[in-house]
Coordinates of N, CA and C in Angstrom, one line a residue:
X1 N 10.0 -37.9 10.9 CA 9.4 -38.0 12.2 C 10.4 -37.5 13.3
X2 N 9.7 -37.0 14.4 CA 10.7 -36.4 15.1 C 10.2 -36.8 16.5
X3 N 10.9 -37.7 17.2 CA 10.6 -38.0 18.7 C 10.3 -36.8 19.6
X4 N 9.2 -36.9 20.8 CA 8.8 -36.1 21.3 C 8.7 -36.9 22.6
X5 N 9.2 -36.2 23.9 CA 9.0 -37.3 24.9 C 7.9 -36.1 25.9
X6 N 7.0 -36.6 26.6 CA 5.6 -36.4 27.0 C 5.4 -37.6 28.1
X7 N 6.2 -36.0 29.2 CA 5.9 -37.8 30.5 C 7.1 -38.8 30.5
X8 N 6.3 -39.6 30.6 CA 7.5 -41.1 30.7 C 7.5 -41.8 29.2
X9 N 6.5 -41.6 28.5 CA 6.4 -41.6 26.9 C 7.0 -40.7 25.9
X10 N 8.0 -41.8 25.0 CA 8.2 -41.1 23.4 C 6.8 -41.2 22.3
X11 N 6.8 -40.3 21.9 CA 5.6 -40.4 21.1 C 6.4 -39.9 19.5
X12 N 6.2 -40.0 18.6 CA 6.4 -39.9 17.1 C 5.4 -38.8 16.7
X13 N 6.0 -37.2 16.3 CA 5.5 -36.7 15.6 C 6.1 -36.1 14.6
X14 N 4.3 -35.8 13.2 CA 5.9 -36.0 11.7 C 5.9 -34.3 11.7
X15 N 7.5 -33.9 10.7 CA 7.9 -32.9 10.9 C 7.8 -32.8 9.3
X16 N 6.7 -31.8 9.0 CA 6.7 -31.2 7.9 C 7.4 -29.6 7.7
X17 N 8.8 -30.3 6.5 CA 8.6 -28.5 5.8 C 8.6 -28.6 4.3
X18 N 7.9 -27.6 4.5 CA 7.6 -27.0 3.2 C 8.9 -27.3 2.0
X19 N 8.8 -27.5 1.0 CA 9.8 -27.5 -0.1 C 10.7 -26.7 -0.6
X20 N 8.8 -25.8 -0.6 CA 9.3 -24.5 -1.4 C 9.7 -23.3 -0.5
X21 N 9.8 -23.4 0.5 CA 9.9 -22.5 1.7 C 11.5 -23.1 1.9
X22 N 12.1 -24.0 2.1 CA 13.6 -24.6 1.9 C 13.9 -23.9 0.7
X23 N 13.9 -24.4 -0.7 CA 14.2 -23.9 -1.7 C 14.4 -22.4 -1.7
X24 N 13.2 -21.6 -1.8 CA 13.4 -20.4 -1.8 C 14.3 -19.6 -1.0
X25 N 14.5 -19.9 0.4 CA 15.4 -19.7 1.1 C 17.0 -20.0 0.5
X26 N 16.6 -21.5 -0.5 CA 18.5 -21.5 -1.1 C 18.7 -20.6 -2.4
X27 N 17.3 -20.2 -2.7 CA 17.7 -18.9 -4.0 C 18.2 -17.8 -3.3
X28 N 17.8 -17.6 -1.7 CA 17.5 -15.8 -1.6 C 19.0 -16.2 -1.1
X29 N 20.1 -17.0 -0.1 CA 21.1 -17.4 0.1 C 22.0 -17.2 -1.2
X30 N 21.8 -18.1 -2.3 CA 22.8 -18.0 -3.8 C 22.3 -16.3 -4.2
X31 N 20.9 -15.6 -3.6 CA 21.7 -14.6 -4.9 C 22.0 -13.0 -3.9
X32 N 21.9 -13.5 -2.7 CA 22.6 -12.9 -1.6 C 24.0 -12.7 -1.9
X33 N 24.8 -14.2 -1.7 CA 26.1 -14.9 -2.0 C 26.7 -14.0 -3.1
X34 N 26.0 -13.8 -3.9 CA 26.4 -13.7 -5.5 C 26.3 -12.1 -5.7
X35 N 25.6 -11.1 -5.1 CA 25.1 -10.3 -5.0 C 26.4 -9.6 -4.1
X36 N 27.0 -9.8 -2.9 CA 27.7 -9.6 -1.9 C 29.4 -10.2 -3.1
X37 N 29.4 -11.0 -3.5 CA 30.4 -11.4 -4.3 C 30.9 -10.3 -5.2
X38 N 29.8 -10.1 -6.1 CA 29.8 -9.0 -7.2 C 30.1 -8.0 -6.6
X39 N 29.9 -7.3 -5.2 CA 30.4 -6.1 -4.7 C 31.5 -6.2 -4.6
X40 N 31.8 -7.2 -3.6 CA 33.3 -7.0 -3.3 C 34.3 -6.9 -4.8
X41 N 34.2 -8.1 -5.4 CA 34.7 -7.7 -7.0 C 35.2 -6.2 -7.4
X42 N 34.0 -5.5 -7.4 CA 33.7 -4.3 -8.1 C 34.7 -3.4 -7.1
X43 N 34.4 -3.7 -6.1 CA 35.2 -2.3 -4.9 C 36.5 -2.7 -5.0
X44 N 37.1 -4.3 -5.4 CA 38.2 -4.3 -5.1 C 38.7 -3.7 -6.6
X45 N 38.3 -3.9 -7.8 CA 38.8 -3.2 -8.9 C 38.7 -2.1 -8.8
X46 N 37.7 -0.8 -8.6 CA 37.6 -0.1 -8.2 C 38.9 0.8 -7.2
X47 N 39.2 0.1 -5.5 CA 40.1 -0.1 -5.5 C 42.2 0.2 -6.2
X48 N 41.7 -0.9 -7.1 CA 43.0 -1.2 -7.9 C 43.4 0.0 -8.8
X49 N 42.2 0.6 -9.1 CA 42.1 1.5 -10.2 C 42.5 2.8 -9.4
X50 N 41.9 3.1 -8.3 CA 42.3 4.3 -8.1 C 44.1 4.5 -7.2
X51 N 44.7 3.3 -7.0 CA 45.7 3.4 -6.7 C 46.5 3.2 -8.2
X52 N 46.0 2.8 -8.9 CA 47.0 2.9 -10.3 C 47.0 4.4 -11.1
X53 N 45.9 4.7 -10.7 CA 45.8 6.0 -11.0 C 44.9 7.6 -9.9
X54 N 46.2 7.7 -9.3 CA 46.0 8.5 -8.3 C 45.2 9.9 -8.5
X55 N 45.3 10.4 -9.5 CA 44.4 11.5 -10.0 C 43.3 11.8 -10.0
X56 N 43.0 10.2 -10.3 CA 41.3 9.7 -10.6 C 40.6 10.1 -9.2
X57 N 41.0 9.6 -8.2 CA 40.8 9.8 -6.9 C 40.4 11.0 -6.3
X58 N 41.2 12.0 -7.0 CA 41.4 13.6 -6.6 C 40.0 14.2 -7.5
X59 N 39.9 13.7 -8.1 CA 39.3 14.4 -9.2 C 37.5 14.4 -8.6
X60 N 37.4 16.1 -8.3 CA 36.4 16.6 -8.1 C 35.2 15.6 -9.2
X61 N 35.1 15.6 -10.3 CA 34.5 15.3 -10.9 C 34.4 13.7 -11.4
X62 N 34.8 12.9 -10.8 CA 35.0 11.8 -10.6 C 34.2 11.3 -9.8
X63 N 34.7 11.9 -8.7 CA 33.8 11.9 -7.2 C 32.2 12.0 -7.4
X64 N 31.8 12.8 -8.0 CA 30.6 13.4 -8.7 C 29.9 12.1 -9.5
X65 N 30.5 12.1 -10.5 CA 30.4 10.5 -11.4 C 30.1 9.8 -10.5
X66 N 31.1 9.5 -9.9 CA 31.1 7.9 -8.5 C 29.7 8.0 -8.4
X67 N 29.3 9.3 -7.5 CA 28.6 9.4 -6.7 C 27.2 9.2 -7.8
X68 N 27.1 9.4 -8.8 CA 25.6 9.1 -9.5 C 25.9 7.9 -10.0
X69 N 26.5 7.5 -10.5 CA 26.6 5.9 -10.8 C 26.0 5.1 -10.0
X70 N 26.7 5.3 -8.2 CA 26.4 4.3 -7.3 C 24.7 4.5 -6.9
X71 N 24.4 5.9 -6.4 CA 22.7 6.0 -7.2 C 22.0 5.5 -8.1
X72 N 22.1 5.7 -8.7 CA 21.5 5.5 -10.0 C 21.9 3.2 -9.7
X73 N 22.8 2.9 -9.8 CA 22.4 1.2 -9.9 C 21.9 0.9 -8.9
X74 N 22.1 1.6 -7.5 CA 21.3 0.9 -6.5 C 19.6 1.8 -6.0
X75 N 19.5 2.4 -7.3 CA 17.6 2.5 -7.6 C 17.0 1.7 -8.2
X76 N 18.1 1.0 -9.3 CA 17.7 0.1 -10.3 C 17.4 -1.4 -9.7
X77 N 18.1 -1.4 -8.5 CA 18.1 -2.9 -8.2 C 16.8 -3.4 -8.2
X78 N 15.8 -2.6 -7.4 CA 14.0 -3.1 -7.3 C 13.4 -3.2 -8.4
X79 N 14.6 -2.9 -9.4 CA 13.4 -2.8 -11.0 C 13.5 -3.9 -11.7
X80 N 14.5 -4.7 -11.3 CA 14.9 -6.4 -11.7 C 14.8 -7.3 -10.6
X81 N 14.5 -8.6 -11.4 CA 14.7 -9.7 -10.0 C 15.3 -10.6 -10.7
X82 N 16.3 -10.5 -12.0 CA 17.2 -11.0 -12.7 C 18.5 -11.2 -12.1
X83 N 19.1 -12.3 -11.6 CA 20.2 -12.4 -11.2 C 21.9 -11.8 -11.9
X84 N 21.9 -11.9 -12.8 CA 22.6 -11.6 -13.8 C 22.9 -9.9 -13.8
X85 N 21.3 -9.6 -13.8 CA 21.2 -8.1 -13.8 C 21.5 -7.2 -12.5
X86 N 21.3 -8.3 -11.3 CA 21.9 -7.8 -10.0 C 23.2 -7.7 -9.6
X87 N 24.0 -9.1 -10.5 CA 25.6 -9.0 -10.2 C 26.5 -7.9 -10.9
X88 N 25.8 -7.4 -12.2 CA 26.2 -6.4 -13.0 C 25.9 -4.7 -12.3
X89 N 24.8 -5.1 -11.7 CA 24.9 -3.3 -10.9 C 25.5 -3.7 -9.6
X90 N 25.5 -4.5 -9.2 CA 26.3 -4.5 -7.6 C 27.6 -4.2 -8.0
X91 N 28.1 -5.0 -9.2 CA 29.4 -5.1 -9.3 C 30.0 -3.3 -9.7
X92 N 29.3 -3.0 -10.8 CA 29.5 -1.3 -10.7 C 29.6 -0.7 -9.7
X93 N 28.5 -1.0 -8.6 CA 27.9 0.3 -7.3 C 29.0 -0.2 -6.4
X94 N 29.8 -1.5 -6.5 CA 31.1 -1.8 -5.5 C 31.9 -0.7 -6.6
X95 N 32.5 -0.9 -7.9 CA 33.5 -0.2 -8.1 C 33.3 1.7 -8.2
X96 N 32.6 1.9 -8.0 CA 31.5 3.3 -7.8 C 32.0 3.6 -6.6
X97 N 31.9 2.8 -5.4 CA 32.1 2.9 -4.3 C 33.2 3.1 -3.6
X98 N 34.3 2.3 -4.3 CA 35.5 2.6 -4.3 C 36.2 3.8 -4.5
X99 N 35.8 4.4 -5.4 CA 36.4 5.9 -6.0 C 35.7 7.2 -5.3
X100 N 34.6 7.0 -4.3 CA 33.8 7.9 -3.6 C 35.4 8.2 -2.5

């Protein structure tokens, strides 16, 4: 119930929300969360990798690779609504992204 004042009167009116409209909002939040996590992950190894190995970086053909990798997973992402299967390409298209 949620007080409502009207005039010189409090009046009581009830405050409906929805369940599933809360809930679904804490799924699209966790796989936001988890989705945004897996990137950062991926870019920071990604990252790690190309300062451990400098060449990698340089390499025309690398760059190329990067560059369809990170295509190629973030086409795929609309073709699942599998959590699991979104942390696995995010996490690639971050370390993909890194070496661009």
């Amino acid at each position: 119930m949620v007080g409502v004042v009207l005039g010189d009167e409090l009046e009581s009116v009830p405050l409906e929300i929805p369940s599933t409209s809360t809930s679904a909002r804490c799924v699209a939040s966790a796989i936001a969360l988890s989705s945004s996590t897996a990137n950062f992950i991926g870019y920071l190894a990604g990252a790690l990798v190309s300062i451990a190995t400098p060449a990698v970086v340089r390499s025309a053909a690398a760059l190329r690779c990067s560059l369809v990798v990170l295509v190629l997973t973030l086409a795929l992402m609309p073709v699942t609504h599998d959590g699991a299967a979104w942390f696995g390409l995010r996490l690639t298209a971050g370390a993909a992204s890194a070496l661009v």
